[in-house]
Short mmCIF file of C-alpha atoms and ligand atoms in Angstrom, two decimals:
data_model
loop_
_atom_site.label_atom_id
_atom_site.label_comp_id
_atom_site.label_asym_id
_atom_site.label_seq_id
_atom_site.Cartn_x
_atom_site.Cartn_y
_atom_site.Cartn_z
CA MET G 1391 13.08 2.68 -76.74
CA ILE G 1392 10.54 4.10 -74.28
CA ASP G 1393 11.57 7.45 -72.83
CA LEU G 1394 9.47 7.72 -69.67
CA GLN G 1395 11.17 10.98 -68.67
CA ARG G 1396 9.42 12.83 -71.46
CA LEU G 1397 5.91 11.78 -70.42
CA SER G 1398 3.57 13.86 -68.30
CA SER G 1399 0.50 12.91 -66.26
CA ASP G 1400 -1.65 15.32 -68.33
CA GLN G 1401 -1.30 13.25 -71.49
CA PRO G 1402 -4.24 11.01 -72.45
CA ILE G 1403 -4.43 7.23 -72.41
CA GLY G 1404 -4.88 5.93 -75.97
CA VAL G 1405 -7.22 2.95 -76.40
CA PHE G 1406 -8.09 1.10 -79.59
CA ASP G 1407 -10.38 -1.71 -80.58
CA SER G 1408 -11.79 -3.19 -83.77
CA GLY G 1409 -15.03 -1.33 -83.05
CA LEU G 1410 -17.26 -0.39 -80.15
CA GLY G 1411 -16.54 -3.28 -77.85
CA GLY G 1412 -13.37 -1.80 -76.37
CA LEU G 1413 -15.54 0.74 -74.60
CA THR G 1414 -16.17 -2.02 -72.02
CA VAL G 1415 -12.44 -1.69 -71.24
CA VAL G 1416 -12.63 2.14 -71.19
CA ARG G 1417 -15.54 1.80 -68.76
CA GLN G 1418 -13.31 -0.12 -66.33
CA ILE G 1419 -10.40 2.31 -66.83
CA LEU G 1420 -12.61 5.31 -66.03
CA ARG G 1421 -14.25 3.53 -63.10
CA LEU G 1422 -10.83 3.15 -61.52
CA MET G 1423 -9.27 6.39 -62.80
CA PRO G 1424 -12.05 8.91 -63.53
CA GLY G 1425 -9.53 11.74 -63.85
CA GLU G 1426 -7.82 10.33 -66.95
CA ASP G 1427 -8.32 11.74 -70.42
CA VAL G 1428 -8.93 8.93 -72.93
CA VAL G 1429 -8.64 8.99 -76.73
CA TYR G 1430 -10.45 5.97 -78.18
CA LEU G 1431 -10.27 4.64 -81.71
CA GLY G 1432 -12.83 2.08 -82.91
CA ASP G 1433 -12.07 0.59 -86.32
CA SER G 1434 -15.77 0.14 -87.13
CA ALA G 1435 -15.11 0.13 -90.90
CA ARG G 1436 -13.11 -3.10 -90.64
CA VAL G 1437 -14.78 -4.88 -87.70
CA PRO G 1438 -14.80 -7.85 -87.03
CA TYR G 1439 -11.10 -8.59 -86.60
CA GLY G 1440 -11.95 -11.96 -85.06
CA ILE G 1441 -12.41 -13.77 -88.38
CA LYS G 1442 -9.38 -12.27 -90.16
CA SER G 1443 -5.88 -13.63 -90.67
CA PRO G 1444 -3.11 -12.80 -88.18
CA GLU G 1445 -1.31 -10.75 -90.91
CA THR G 1446 -4.37 -8.58 -91.55
CA ILE G 1447 -5.13 -8.14 -87.85
CA ARG G 1448 -1.50 -7.14 -87.23
CA ALA G 1449 -1.56 -4.61 -90.08
CA PHE G 1450 -4.80 -3.04 -88.82
CA ALA G 1451 -3.55 -2.98 -85.22
CA HIS G 1452 -0.39 -1.14 -86.27
CA GLU G 1453 -2.42 1.48 -88.13
CA ASP G 1454 -4.71 1.93 -85.13
CA ALA G 1455 -1.78 2.32 -82.75
CA ALA G 1456 0.02 4.72 -85.10
CA PHE G 1457 -3.08 6.95 -85.15
CA LEU G 1458 -3.21 6.96 -81.36
CA LEU G 1459 0.47 7.80 -81.20
CA ARG G 1460 -0.33 11.07 -83.01
CA GLN G 1461 -2.61 11.96 -80.08
CA ASN G 1462 0.44 12.08 -77.81
CA PRO G 1463 -0.61 9.35 -75.34
CA LYS G 1464 1.30 8.41 -72.19
CA LEU G 1465 0.32 4.78 -72.78
CA ILE G 1466 -1.62 2.73 -75.34
CA VAL G 1467 -4.18 0.07 -74.42
CA VAL G 1468 -5.04 -2.64 -76.93
CA ALA G 1469 -8.60 -3.23 -75.77
CA CYS G 1470 -9.31 -5.73 -78.53
CA ASN G 1471 -8.67 -9.31 -77.41
CA THR G 1472 -8.09 -10.41 -81.00
CA ALA G 1473 -5.45 -7.72 -81.65
CA SER G 1474 -3.86 -8.41 -78.24
CA ALA G 1475 -3.74 -12.11 -79.05
CA VAL G 1476 -1.89 -11.72 -82.36
CA ALA G 1477 -0.14 -8.34 -82.40
CA MET G 1478 1.20 -7.57 -78.93
CA ASP G 1479 4.84 -8.44 -79.54
CA SER G 1480 5.14 -6.47 -82.75
CA LEU G 1481 3.22 -3.49 -81.30
CA ARG G 1482 5.51 -3.42 -78.27
CA GLN G 1483 8.52 -3.40 -80.55
CA ALA G 1484 7.14 -0.67 -82.81
CA MET G 1485 5.69 1.77 -80.29
CA PRO G 1486 7.81 4.28 -78.37
CA VAL G 1487 5.30 4.20 -75.47
CA GLU G 1488 4.15 1.46 -73.11
CA VAL G 1489 1.55 -0.82 -74.72
CA VAL G 1490 -0.84 -2.79 -72.49
CA GLY G 1491 -2.89 -5.62 -74.01
CA VAL G 1492 -5.75 -7.56 -72.45
CA VAL G 1493 -4.44 -11.12 -72.63
CA GLU G 1494 -1.59 -11.05 -70.13
CA PRO G 1495 -3.33 -9.08 -67.32
CA ALA G 1496 -6.48 -11.23 -67.69
CA ALA G 1497 -4.49 -14.48 -67.66
CA GLN G 1498 -2.60 -13.36 -64.55
CA ARG G 1499 -5.83 -12.52 -62.70
CA ALA G 1500 -7.44 -15.81 -63.79
CA VAL G 1501 -4.53 -17.79 -62.38
CA GLU G 1502 -4.77 -15.93 -59.06
CA LEU G 1503 -8.51 -16.55 -58.82
CA ALA G 1504 -8.39 -20.19 -59.93
CA ALA G 1505 -5.68 -21.16 -57.43
CA GLY G 1506 -4.82 -24.39 -59.27
CA ARG G 1507 -8.34 -25.25 -60.43
CA GLY G 1508 -9.49 -25.24 -64.06
CA ILE G 1509 -9.61 -22.11 -66.22
CA GLY G 1510 -11.80 -21.62 -69.28
CA VAL G 1511 -11.56 -18.94 -71.94
CA ILE G 1512 -13.98 -17.93 -74.68
CA GLY G 1513 -13.14 -15.52 -77.50
CA THR G 1514 -13.25 -14.92 -81.24
CA GLU G 1515 -12.03 -17.50 -83.70
CA ALA G 1516 -8.72 -15.65 -84.21
CA THR G 1517 -8.14 -15.22 -80.46
CA ILE G 1518 -8.73 -18.87 -79.66
CA THR G 1519 -6.84 -20.17 -82.73
CA SER G 1520 -3.83 -17.97 -81.90
CA GLY G 1521 -3.42 -19.88 -78.62
CA ALA G 1522 -2.33 -16.63 -76.91
CA TYR G 1523 -4.55 -17.04 -73.84
CA GLN G 1524 -3.69 -20.73 -73.59
CA ARG G 1525 0.08 -19.95 -73.74
CA ALA G 1526 -0.16 -17.11 -71.22
CA LEU G 1527 -2.16 -19.30 -68.82
CA HIS G 1528 0.21 -22.26 -69.18
CA ALA G 1529 3.24 -20.03 -68.63
CA LEU G 1530 1.81 -18.55 -65.43
CA ASN G 1531 0.02 -21.49 -64.06
CA GLY G 1532 1.84 -24.70 -64.63
CA GLY G 1533 -0.85 -27.16 -63.49
CA SER G 1534 -4.51 -26.55 -63.85
CA GLU G 1535 -6.55 -27.64 -66.81
CA ILE G 1536 -7.15 -25.00 -69.50
CA MET G 1537 -10.23 -25.09 -71.74
CA ALA G 1538 -10.83 -22.78 -74.69
CA ALA G 1539 -13.79 -22.27 -77.00
CA ALA G 1540 -14.50 -19.86 -79.85
CA ALA G 1541 -17.84 -18.09 -79.63
CA PRO G 1542 -17.96 -15.81 -82.70
CA LEU G 1543 -21.73 -15.32 -83.00
CA LEU G 1544 -21.84 -13.51 -79.66
CA VAL G 1545 -20.35 -10.34 -81.20
CA PRO G 1546 -23.26 -9.64 -83.61
CA ILE G 1547 -25.75 -10.74 -80.96
CA VAL G 1548 -24.44 -8.08 -78.57
CA GLU G 1549 -24.15 -5.41 -81.27
CA GLU G 1550 -27.74 -6.07 -82.25
CA GLY G 1551 -28.74 -5.34 -78.68
CA ARG G 1552 -30.49 -8.65 -78.10
CA PRO G 1553 -31.49 -9.00 -74.43
CA GLN G 1554 -29.58 -11.51 -72.32
CA GLU G 1555 -32.75 -13.57 -71.80
CA ASP G 1556 -33.54 -13.58 -75.54
CA PRO G 1557 -34.13 -17.18 -76.75
CA ILE G 1558 -31.58 -16.75 -79.57
CA THR G 1559 -28.92 -15.58 -77.11
CA THR G 1560 -29.66 -18.54 -74.83
CA TYR G 1561 -29.63 -20.98 -77.74
CA VAL G 1562 -26.27 -19.78 -79.08
CA LEU G 1563 -24.68 -19.62 -75.62
CA THR G 1564 -25.91 -23.10 -74.73
CA ASP G 1565 -24.23 -24.46 -77.84
CA TYR G 1566 -20.90 -22.67 -77.27
CA LEU G 1567 -20.73 -23.33 -73.52
CA HIS G 1568 -21.80 -26.97 -73.68
CA GLU G 1569 -18.34 -28.45 -73.12
CA LEU G 1570 -17.28 -25.81 -70.60
CA GLN G 1571 -20.45 -26.42 -68.58
CA ARG G 1572 -19.50 -30.08 -68.34
CA LYS G 1573 -15.94 -29.30 -67.24
CA ARG G 1574 -16.92 -26.59 -64.74
CA PRO G 1575 -13.81 -24.39 -64.68
CA ALA G 1576 -13.31 -22.30 -61.53
CA VAL G 1577 -12.79 -19.22 -63.70
CA LEU G 1578 -14.09 -18.37 -67.17
CA ILE G 1579 -12.29 -15.54 -68.99
CA LEU G 1580 -14.67 -13.48 -71.12
CA GLY G 1581 -11.94 -13.09 -73.76
CA CYS G 1582 -13.72 -10.72 -76.13
CA THR G 1583 -14.71 -7.10 -75.62
CA HIS G 1584 -18.41 -7.84 -76.16
CA TYR G 1585 -18.86 -10.75 -73.77
CA PRO G 1586 -19.05 -8.78 -70.49
CA LEU G 1587 -22.39 -7.51 -71.79
CA LEU G 1588 -23.66 -11.11 -71.64
CA SER G 1589 -22.27 -11.91 -68.22
CA LEU G 1590 -25.68 -12.48 -66.60
CA ALA G 1591 -26.69 -15.01 -69.25
CA ILE G 1592 -23.25 -16.70 -69.23
CA GLY G 1593 -23.23 -16.78 -65.42
CA LYS G 1594 -26.65 -18.42 -65.36
CA LEU G 1595 -25.50 -21.19 -67.71
CA MET G 1596 -22.13 -21.76 -66.02
CA GLY G 1597 -23.55 -21.79 -62.48
CA PRO G 1598 -22.27 -20.34 -59.21
CA ASP G 1599 -19.04 -22.39 -59.06
CA THR G 1600 -17.54 -20.58 -62.06
CA ALA G 1601 -16.32 -17.00 -61.57
CA LEU G 1602 -16.54 -14.86 -64.70
CA LEU G 1603 -13.54 -12.68 -65.44
CA ASP G 1604 -13.89 -9.41 -67.35
CA PRO G 1605 -10.42 -8.66 -68.79
CA GLY G 1606 -11.25 -4.93 -68.69
CA GLU G 1607 -10.96 -4.94 -64.89
CA ALA G 1608 -7.54 -6.59 -64.96
CA VAL G 1609 -6.35 -4.17 -67.67
CA ALA G 1610 -7.55 -1.13 -65.72
CA ARG G 1611 -5.63 -2.32 -62.68
CA ARG G 1612 -2.51 -2.94 -64.79
CA VAL G 1613 -2.75 0.56 -66.30
CA GLN G 1614 -3.22 2.10 -62.86
CA GLU G 1615 -0.17 0.25 -61.49
CA PHE G 1616 1.97 1.41 -64.40
CA LEU G 1617 0.86 5.05 -64.19
CA ARG G 1618 1.23 5.14 -60.40
CA SER G 1619 4.69 3.60 -60.41
CA HIS G 1620 5.87 6.16 -62.98
CA ASP G 1621 4.13 9.08 -61.32
CA LEU G 1622 1.87 9.55 -64.34
CA LEU G 1623 -1.62 9.38 -62.79
CA ALA G 1624 -3.72 12.41 -63.75
CA GLY G 1625 -4.53 14.71 -60.85
CA ARG G 1626 -7.82 16.09 -62.20
CA ALA G 1627 -11.26 15.06 -60.86
CA ALA G 1628 -12.87 14.17 -64.21
CA GLY G 1629 -11.17 13.47 -67.52
CA GLN G 1630 -12.40 13.87 -71.09
CA LEU G 1631 -13.20 11.06 -73.49
CA GLN G 1632 -12.77 11.64 -77.22
CA CYS G 1633 -13.91 8.83 -79.51
CA TYR G 1634 -12.93 8.33 -83.15
CA SER G 1635 -14.52 5.78 -85.44
CA THR G 1636 -13.34 4.71 -88.89
CA ASP G 1637 -16.94 4.50 -90.11
CA ASN G 1638 -20.44 5.64 -89.28
CA PRO G 1639 -19.82 7.80 -86.19
CA GLU G 1640 -23.60 8.23 -85.73
CA ARG G 1641 -24.13 4.48 -85.29
CA PHE G 1642 -21.07 4.30 -83.06
CA SER G 1643 -22.46 7.05 -80.88
CA LYS G 1644 -25.91 5.43 -80.70
CA LEU G 1645 -24.65 1.98 -79.67
CA ALA G 1646 -21.78 3.19 -77.50
CA THR G 1647 -23.86 3.95 -74.40
CA ARG G 1648 -24.54 0.27 -73.85
CA PHE G 1649 -20.81 -0.54 -73.84
CA LEU G 1650 -19.58 2.48 -71.89
CA GLY G 1651 -22.51 2.82 -69.49
CA ARG G 1652 -22.92 6.50 -70.38
CA ASP G 1653 -23.04 8.87 -73.33
CA VAL G 1654 -19.82 9.10 -75.39
CA GLY G 1655 -20.36 12.63 -76.63
CA GLN G 1656 -19.48 13.64 -80.19
CA VAL G 1657 -17.69 10.93 -82.18
CA LYS G 1658 -15.25 12.02 -84.90
CA ARG G 1659 -14.61 10.07 -88.09
CA ILE G 1660 -11.17 9.11 -89.33
CA GLY G 1661 -11.23 7.13 -92.57
CA THR G 1662 -9.12 4.01 -93.05
CA GLU G 1663 -7.20 5.60 -95.98
CA GLU G 1664 -6.24 8.43 -93.65
CA LEU G 1665 -5.30 5.90 -90.97
CA ALA G 1666 -3.06 4.02 -93.41
CA LYS G 1667 -1.40 7.28 -94.48
CA LEU G 1668 -0.75 8.35 -90.89
CA SER G 1669 0.89 5.05 -90.07
CA LYS G 1670 3.61 5.60 -92.72
CA PRO G 1671 6.79 7.21 -91.42
CA VAL G 1672 7.00 10.94 -92.29
N1 DGL S 1399 -13.01 -6.60 -80.24
C1 DGL S 1399 -12.95 -7.98 -80.64
C2 DGL S 1399 -12.27 -8.80 -79.54
O1 DGL S 1399 -12.24 -8.41 -78.39
C3 DGL S 1399 -14.31 -8.53 -80.96
C4 DGL S 1399 -14.90 -8.04 -82.27
C5 DGL S 1399 -14.08 -8.44 -83.48
O2 DGL S 1399 -14.05 -9.63 -83.87
O3 DGL S 1399 -13.42 -7.55 -84.03
O4 DGL S 1399 -11.76 -9.84 -79.82
#
């Protein structure tokens, strides 16, 4: 049961992802609401989630959320598309605070933008296999054609920092987008935290008739609506961001700037054994 009465606008927003990628969602949240404090957990020790089984992804997601709960958040954002695709229902049931995932807000925005025309979605293997985007789009949309493709190699390509015009990036994208290029959806959902960093290259291949949708923007708007309607928006001018990583905080800190668009400051480490312990009831 969520007790909104006990929440205050000063509490942070908790955000988790399988690694660094969710900082693209934090970037959108802070663009819209720069006054919010954010506590971010990246499960870098166990990334990628996108090739794991739904049971494993669900177990990890629950540990991540339980850690964030200890930070006293007013709301939790599941920035990871893979975790949102397979764990949203169980997280919502387990958490005593509002939990916002990326799939539903992004699907809603895609349907608005597409206005009955085709919608494409790309994501990790687990996201696409789960059918979560496809179900959400069908439920909201009722008519237009939905196309989905897994594009798993894009995650390491982005993490490696390959430029968008790099021949390897172009080669891999051309292969993954082949069918979608032919079908020309009106909207293409970039259904993985890392893909917004390839939007120029994807946009070039898809052409001007396909609008690219960054789920982070839709999530930030959803979070803002929720906080505003419950009088929980922070009043301060600039909030603080505290990042935790389950492994290698130095690497996290080095790569994070590309995802967040600015320095993340000092990153703290929280080991996965500690995370598992914290998620057990006391
Ligand atoms: N964060 C994941 C997602 O958005 C991508 C990386 C992974 O596979 O864990 O689906």
